[in-house]
Amino acid sequence: EMELQVYPNPTRDKVNVHIGRSVIEEIRLFNAAGILVLVQEGQDSRQAEIDLSKHPSGLYLLQIECPEGSMIYKMQISR
C-alpha cells in the first residue's frame, strides 16, 4: 500500500503532497460537483506543492496519479 500525506488539511492556500514509495505523475483536483478544476504535473517526484489560493472554500477531491495507480484524497479549503 502506498503512503500518502496531504497537509495541511484543511488548507487556506497551499497544500503539500508527499508519497512514500513511489513518484507523483499527475495531480488532479475536483470540486464537490465532480468538475475538474486543476491539473498539475508531478515532475515524477515524491512530493509536490499545490497552490489552491484561487479556488473557493469547500470540499475537494485530490486524485494523485502514480505508476502503481491512482489515489483519491478528500480535502477542505477554508478561509
Short mmCIF file of N, CA, C and O in Angstrom, two decimals:
data_model
loop_
_atom_site.label_atom_id
_atom_site.label_comp_id
_atom_site.label_asym_id
_atom_site.label_seq_id
_atom_site.Cartn_x
_atom_site.Cartn_y
_atom_site.Cartn_z
N GLU A 1 0.84 -1.19 0.00
CA GLU A 1 0.00 0.00 0.00
C GLU A 1 0.88 1.25 0.00
O GLU A 1 1.88 1.31 0.69
N MET A 2 0.47 2.24 -0.79
CA MET A 2 1.26 3.46 -0.91
C MET A 2 0.96 4.42 0.23
O MET A 2 -0.19 4.59 0.61
N GLU A 3 1.99 5.01 0.76
CA GLU A 3 1.83 6.01 1.82
C GLU A 3 1.58 7.36 1.17
O GLU A 3 2.33 7.77 0.28
N LEU A 4 0.54 8.04 1.62
CA LEU A 4 0.21 9.35 1.07
C LEU A 4 -0.02 10.32 2.22
O LEU A 4 -0.77 10.02 3.15
N GLN A 5 0.63 11.47 2.16
CA GLN A 5 0.40 12.54 3.12
C GLN A 5 -0.02 13.78 2.35
O GLN A 5 0.63 14.14 1.36
N VAL A 6 -1.10 14.40 2.80
CA VAL A 6 -1.57 15.66 2.22
C VAL A 6 -1.77 16.62 3.39
O VAL A 6 -2.54 16.32 4.30
N TYR A 7 -1.05 17.73 3.40
CA TYR A 7 -1.12 18.64 4.55
C TYR A 7 -0.81 20.07 4.12
O TYR A 7 -0.12 20.25 3.11
N PRO A 8 -1.32 21.08 4.80
CA PRO A 8 -2.34 20.97 5.85
C PRO A 8 -3.71 20.69 5.26
O PRO A 8 -3.98 21.04 4.11
N ASN A 9 -4.56 20.07 6.03
CA ASN A 9 -5.93 19.78 5.60
C ASN A 9 -6.83 19.93 6.82
O ASN A 9 -6.72 19.13 7.73
N PRO A 10 -7.67 20.95 6.87
CA PRO A 10 -7.99 21.91 5.80
C PRO A 10 -6.85 22.90 5.54
O PRO A 10 -5.97 23.07 6.37
N THR A 11 -6.91 23.53 4.37
CA THR A 11 -5.89 24.50 3.98
C THR A 11 -6.54 25.82 3.61
O THR A 11 -7.72 25.87 3.28
N ARG A 12 -5.74 26.87 3.63
CA ARG A 12 -6.20 28.19 3.18
C ARG A 12 -5.69 28.49 1.77
O ARG A 12 -6.37 29.13 0.99
N ASP A 13 -4.47 28.02 1.45
CA ASP A 13 -3.90 28.33 0.14
C ASP A 13 -3.06 27.20 -0.46
O ASP A 13 -3.47 26.58 -1.40
N LYS A 14 -1.93 26.92 0.14
CA LYS A 14 -1.06 25.87 -0.42
C LYS A 14 -1.25 24.55 0.32
O LYS A 14 -1.53 24.52 1.50
N VAL A 15 -1.08 23.45 -0.43
CA VAL A 15 -1.13 22.13 0.18
C VAL A 15 0.07 21.34 -0.33
O VAL A 15 0.50 21.50 -1.48
N ASN A 16 0.66 20.54 0.55
CA ASN A 16 1.80 19.69 0.21
C ASN A 16 1.33 18.25 0.06
O ASN A 16 0.56 17.76 0.89
N VAL A 17 1.82 17.61 -0.98
CA VAL A 17 1.52 16.20 -1.21
C VAL A 17 2.83 15.44 -1.16
O VAL A 17 3.80 15.82 -1.81
N HIS A 18 2.87 14.39 -0.35
CA HIS A 18 4.08 13.57 -0.22
C HIS A 18 3.68 12.11 -0.34
O HIS A 18 2.76 11.65 0.34
N ILE A 19 4.36 11.39 -1.21
CA ILE A 19 4.06 9.97 -1.41
C ILE A 19 5.30 9.18 -1.02
O ILE A 19 6.42 9.57 -1.33
N GLY A 20 5.08 8.12 -0.26
CA GLY A 20 6.20 7.42 0.37
C GLY A 20 7.08 6.60 -0.55
O GLY A 20 8.27 6.81 -0.64
N ARG A 21 6.49 5.67 -1.28
CA ARG A 21 7.32 4.69 -2.00
C ARG A 21 7.15 4.75 -3.51
O ARG A 21 7.33 3.75 -4.19
N SER A 22 6.77 5.89 -4.03
CA SER A 22 6.54 5.99 -5.47
C SER A 22 6.84 7.40 -5.93
O SER A 22 7.50 8.16 -5.21
N VAL A 23 6.38 7.77 -7.11
CA VAL A 23 6.53 9.14 -7.62
C VAL A 23 5.17 9.63 -8.09
O VAL A 23 4.32 8.85 -8.51
N ILE A 24 4.98 10.93 -8.01
CA ILE A 24 3.74 11.55 -8.45
C ILE A 24 3.86 11.90 -9.93
O ILE A 24 4.77 12.62 -10.33
N GLU A 25 2.97 11.35 -10.74
CA GLU A 25 2.98 11.67 -12.17
C GLU A 25 2.09 12.88 -12.46
O GLU A 25 2.46 13.74 -13.25
N GLU A 26 0.91 12.88 -11.84
CA GLU A 26 -0.03 13.97 -12.09
C GLU A 26 -0.97 14.11 -10.90
O GLU A 26 -1.28 13.13 -10.23
N ILE A 27 -1.40 15.33 -10.67
CA ILE A 27 -2.37 15.61 -9.60
C ILE A 27 -3.57 16.29 -10.24
O ILE A 27 -3.42 17.23 -11.03
N ARG A 28 -4.77 15.80 -9.92
CA ARG A 28 -5.99 16.41 -10.41
C ARG A 28 -6.84 16.81 -9.21
O ARG A 28 -6.93 16.07 -8.24
N LEU A 29 -7.47 17.98 -9.31
CA LEU A 29 -8.34 18.47 -8.25
C LEU A 29 -9.75 18.60 -8.80
O LEU A 29 -9.96 19.24 -9.84
N PHE A 30 -10.71 17.97 -8.12
CA PHE A 30 -12.12 18.03 -8.50
C PHE A 30 -12.89 18.76 -7.41
O PHE A 30 -12.65 18.53 -6.22
N ASN A 31 -13.83 19.62 -7.80
CA ASN A 31 -14.66 20.28 -6.80
C ASN A 31 -15.79 19.34 -6.37
O ASN A 31 -15.89 18.20 -6.85
N ALA A 32 -16.64 19.82 -5.47
CA ALA A 32 -17.70 18.96 -4.91
C ALA A 32 -18.69 18.50 -5.97
O ALA A 32 -19.35 17.48 -5.80
N ALA A 33 -18.80 19.24 -7.07
CA ALA A 33 -19.71 18.85 -8.15
C ALA A 33 -19.07 17.84 -9.10
O ALA A 33 -19.69 17.40 -10.06
N GLY A 34 -17.81 17.47 -8.82
CA GLY A 34 -17.12 16.49 -9.66
C GLY A 34 -16.46 17.10 -10.89
O GLY A 34 -16.03 16.39 -11.79
N ILE A 35 -16.36 18.42 -10.93
CA ILE A 35 -15.76 19.10 -12.07
C ILE A 35 -14.25 19.24 -11.84
O ILE A 35 -13.81 19.66 -10.77
N LEU A 36 -13.49 18.89 -12.86
CA LEU A 36 -12.03 19.01 -12.80
C LEU A 36 -11.65 20.49 -12.84
O LEU A 36 -11.98 21.19 -13.80
N VAL A 37 -11.00 20.97 -11.78
CA VAL A 37 -10.69 22.39 -11.70
C VAL A 37 -9.18 22.68 -11.73
O VAL A 37 -8.77 23.83 -11.87
N LEU A 38 -8.34 21.63 -11.64
CA LEU A 38 -6.90 21.85 -11.68
C LEU A 38 -6.20 20.56 -12.09
O LEU A 38 -6.58 19.48 -11.64
N VAL A 39 -5.21 20.70 -12.95
CA VAL A 39 -4.32 19.58 -13.29
C VAL A 39 -2.89 20.09 -13.12
O VAL A 39 -2.55 21.17 -13.61
N GLN A 40 -2.09 19.34 -12.40
CA GLN A 40 -0.69 19.73 -12.18
C GLN A 40 0.20 18.52 -12.40
O GLN A 40 -0.05 17.45 -11.87
N GLU A 41 1.25 18.71 -13.20
CA GLU A 41 2.22 17.64 -13.42
C GLU A 41 2.99 17.39 -12.13
O GLU A 41 3.30 18.33 -11.39
N GLY A 42 3.30 16.15 -11.87
CA GLY A 42 4.01 15.80 -10.64
C GLY A 42 5.52 15.82 -10.76
O GLY A 42 6.22 15.64 -9.78
N GLN A 43 6.04 16.01 -11.97
CA GLN A 43 7.50 16.06 -12.21
C GLN A 43 8.19 14.76 -11.78
O GLN A 43 9.38 14.76 -11.51
N ASP A 44 7.43 13.66 -11.68
CA ASP A 44 7.98 12.37 -11.26
C ASP A 44 8.79 12.48 -9.98
O ASP A 44 9.84 11.85 -9.80
N SER A 45 8.30 13.30 -9.07
CA SER A 45 8.94 13.50 -7.77
C SER A 45 8.07 12.84 -6.70
O SER A 45 6.92 12.49 -6.94
N ARG A 46 8.61 12.69 -5.49
CA ARG A 46 7.85 12.11 -4.39
C ARG A 46 7.02 13.15 -3.66
O ARG A 46 6.23 12.81 -2.79
N GLN A 47 7.22 14.44 -4.00
CA GLN A 47 6.42 15.46 -3.33
C GLN A 47 6.06 16.57 -4.30
O GLN A 47 6.73 16.77 -5.31
N ALA A 48 5.00 17.29 -3.96
CA ALA A 48 4.54 18.40 -4.79
C ALA A 48 3.85 19.41 -3.90
O ALA A 48 3.33 19.06 -2.83
N GLU A 49 3.86 20.67 -4.35
CA GLU A 49 3.12 21.71 -3.65
C GLU A 49 2.08 22.24 -4.63
O GLU A 49 2.39 22.51 -5.79
N ILE A 50 0.85 22.39 -4.15
CA ILE A 50 -0.24 22.85 -4.99
C ILE A 50 -0.77 24.16 -4.42
O ILE A 50 -1.04 24.25 -3.23
N ASP A 51 -0.91 25.15 -5.29
CA ASP A 51 -1.45 26.44 -4.88
C ASP A 51 -2.96 26.43 -5.11
O ASP A 51 -3.42 26.38 -6.25
N LEU A 52 -3.72 26.48 -4.03
CA LEU A 52 -5.18 26.44 -4.11
C LEU A 52 -5.80 27.80 -3.77
O LEU A 52 -7.01 27.88 -3.55
N SER A 53 -4.99 28.85 -3.78
CA SER A 53 -5.47 30.16 -3.33
C SER A 53 -6.55 30.75 -4.23
O SER A 53 -7.32 31.59 -3.81
N LYS A 54 -6.64 30.29 -5.48
CA LYS A 54 -7.64 30.84 -6.40
C LYS A 54 -8.96 30.06 -6.37
O LYS A 54 -9.91 30.42 -7.06
N HIS A 55 -9.01 29.01 -5.59
CA HIS A 55 -10.22 28.17 -5.53
C HIS A 55 -11.06 28.53 -4.31
O HIS A 55 -10.52 28.79 -3.23
N PRO A 56 -12.39 28.55 -4.47
CA PRO A 56 -13.25 28.92 -3.33
C PRO A 56 -13.25 27.87 -2.23
O PRO A 56 -12.89 26.70 -2.45
N SER A 57 -13.66 28.29 -1.05
CA SER A 57 -13.79 27.36 0.08
C SER A 57 -14.74 26.23 -0.29
O SER A 57 -15.69 26.42 -1.04
N GLY A 58 -14.49 25.06 0.28
CA GLY A 58 -15.37 23.92 0.04
C GLY A 58 -14.61 22.61 0.11
O GLY A 58 -13.42 22.57 0.39
N LEU A 59 -15.34 21.54 -0.16
CA LEU A 59 -14.76 20.20 -0.21
C LEU A 59 -14.24 19.90 -1.60
O LEU A 59 -14.89 20.25 -2.59
N TYR A 60 -13.10 19.24 -1.68
CA TYR A 60 -12.48 18.88 -2.95
C TYR A 60 -11.97 17.44 -2.88
O TYR A 60 -11.74 16.92 -1.80
N LEU A 61 -11.77 16.84 -4.04
CA LEU A 61 -11.11 15.55 -4.14
C LEU A 61 -9.81 15.73 -4.90
O LEU A 61 -9.80 16.29 -6.00
N LEU A 62 -8.72 15.28 -4.29
CA LEU A 62 -7.42 15.25 -4.97
C LEU A 62 -7.23 13.85 -5.53
O LEU A 62 -7.37 12.87 -4.80
N GLN A 63 -6.92 13.76 -6.80
CA GLN A 63 -6.58 12.46 -7.40
C GLN A 63 -5.09 12.49 -7.71
O GLN A 63 -4.62 13.34 -8.48
N ILE A 64 -4.36 11.59 -7.08
CA ILE A 64 -2.91 11.51 -7.24
C ILE A 64 -2.60 10.32 -8.14
O ILE A 64 -2.93 9.18 -7.80
N GLU A 65 -1.99 10.59 -9.29
CA GLU A 65 -1.62 9.54 -10.23
C GLU A 65 -0.16 9.17 -10.04
O GLU A 65 0.71 10.05 -10.02
N CYS A 66 0.10 7.87 -9.90
CA CYS A 66 1.48 7.39 -9.82
C CYS A 66 1.57 6.10 -10.65
O CYS A 66 0.54 5.58 -11.08
N PRO A 67 2.77 5.58 -10.90
CA PRO A 67 2.89 4.41 -11.78
C PRO A 67 2.06 3.21 -11.31
O PRO A 67 1.58 2.43 -12.13
N GLU A 68 1.84 3.09 -10.01
CA GLU A 68 1.11 1.94 -9.48
C GLU A 68 -0.42 2.10 -9.55
O GLU A 68 -1.15 1.17 -9.26
N GLY A 69 -0.88 3.30 -9.90
CA GLY A 69 -2.32 3.53 -9.96
C GLY A 69 -2.64 4.92 -9.44
O GLY A 69 -1.79 5.79 -9.39
N SER A 70 -3.90 5.10 -9.03
CA SER A 70 -4.28 6.42 -8.54
C SER A 70 -4.89 6.32 -7.15
O SER A 70 -5.43 5.29 -6.77
N MET A 71 -4.77 7.42 -6.41
CA MET A 71 -5.34 7.51 -5.07
C MET A 71 -6.22 8.74 -5.01
O MET A 71 -5.91 9.75 -5.64
N ILE A 72 -7.29 8.65 -4.25
CA ILE A 72 -8.20 9.78 -4.06
C ILE A 72 -8.09 10.23 -2.60
O ILE A 72 -8.08 9.41 -1.69
N TYR A 73 -8.02 11.54 -2.41
CA TYR A 73 -7.90 12.09 -1.07
C TYR A 73 -8.87 13.25 -0.93
O TYR A 73 -8.88 14.15 -1.77
N LYS A 74 -9.71 13.22 0.11
CA LYS A 74 -10.65 14.31 0.36
C LYS A 74 -9.94 15.44 1.07
O LYS A 74 -9.17 15.20 1.99
N MET A 75 -10.21 16.66 0.62
CA MET A 75 -9.63 17.80 1.33
C MET A 75 -10.57 18.98 1.36
O MET A 75 -11.52 19.05 0.60
N GLN A 76 -10.28 19.89 2.26
CA GLN A 76 -11.13 21.05 2.53
C GLN A 76 -10.31 22.32 2.36
O GLN A 76 -9.21 22.42 2.87
N ILE A 77 -10.88 23.27 1.60
CA ILE A 77 -10.32 24.62 1.56
C ILE A 77 -11.23 25.47 2.41
O ILE A 77 -12.44 25.50 2.20
N SER A 78 -10.67 26.13 3.41
CA SER A 78 -11.50 27.00 4.25
C SER A 78 -10.75 28.28 4.57
O SER A 78 -9.57 28.25 4.91
N ARG A 79 -11.46 29.38 4.41
CA ARG A 79 -10.87 30.71 4.66
C ARG A 79 -11.72 31.47 5.63
O ARG A 79 -12.90 31.29 5.71
#
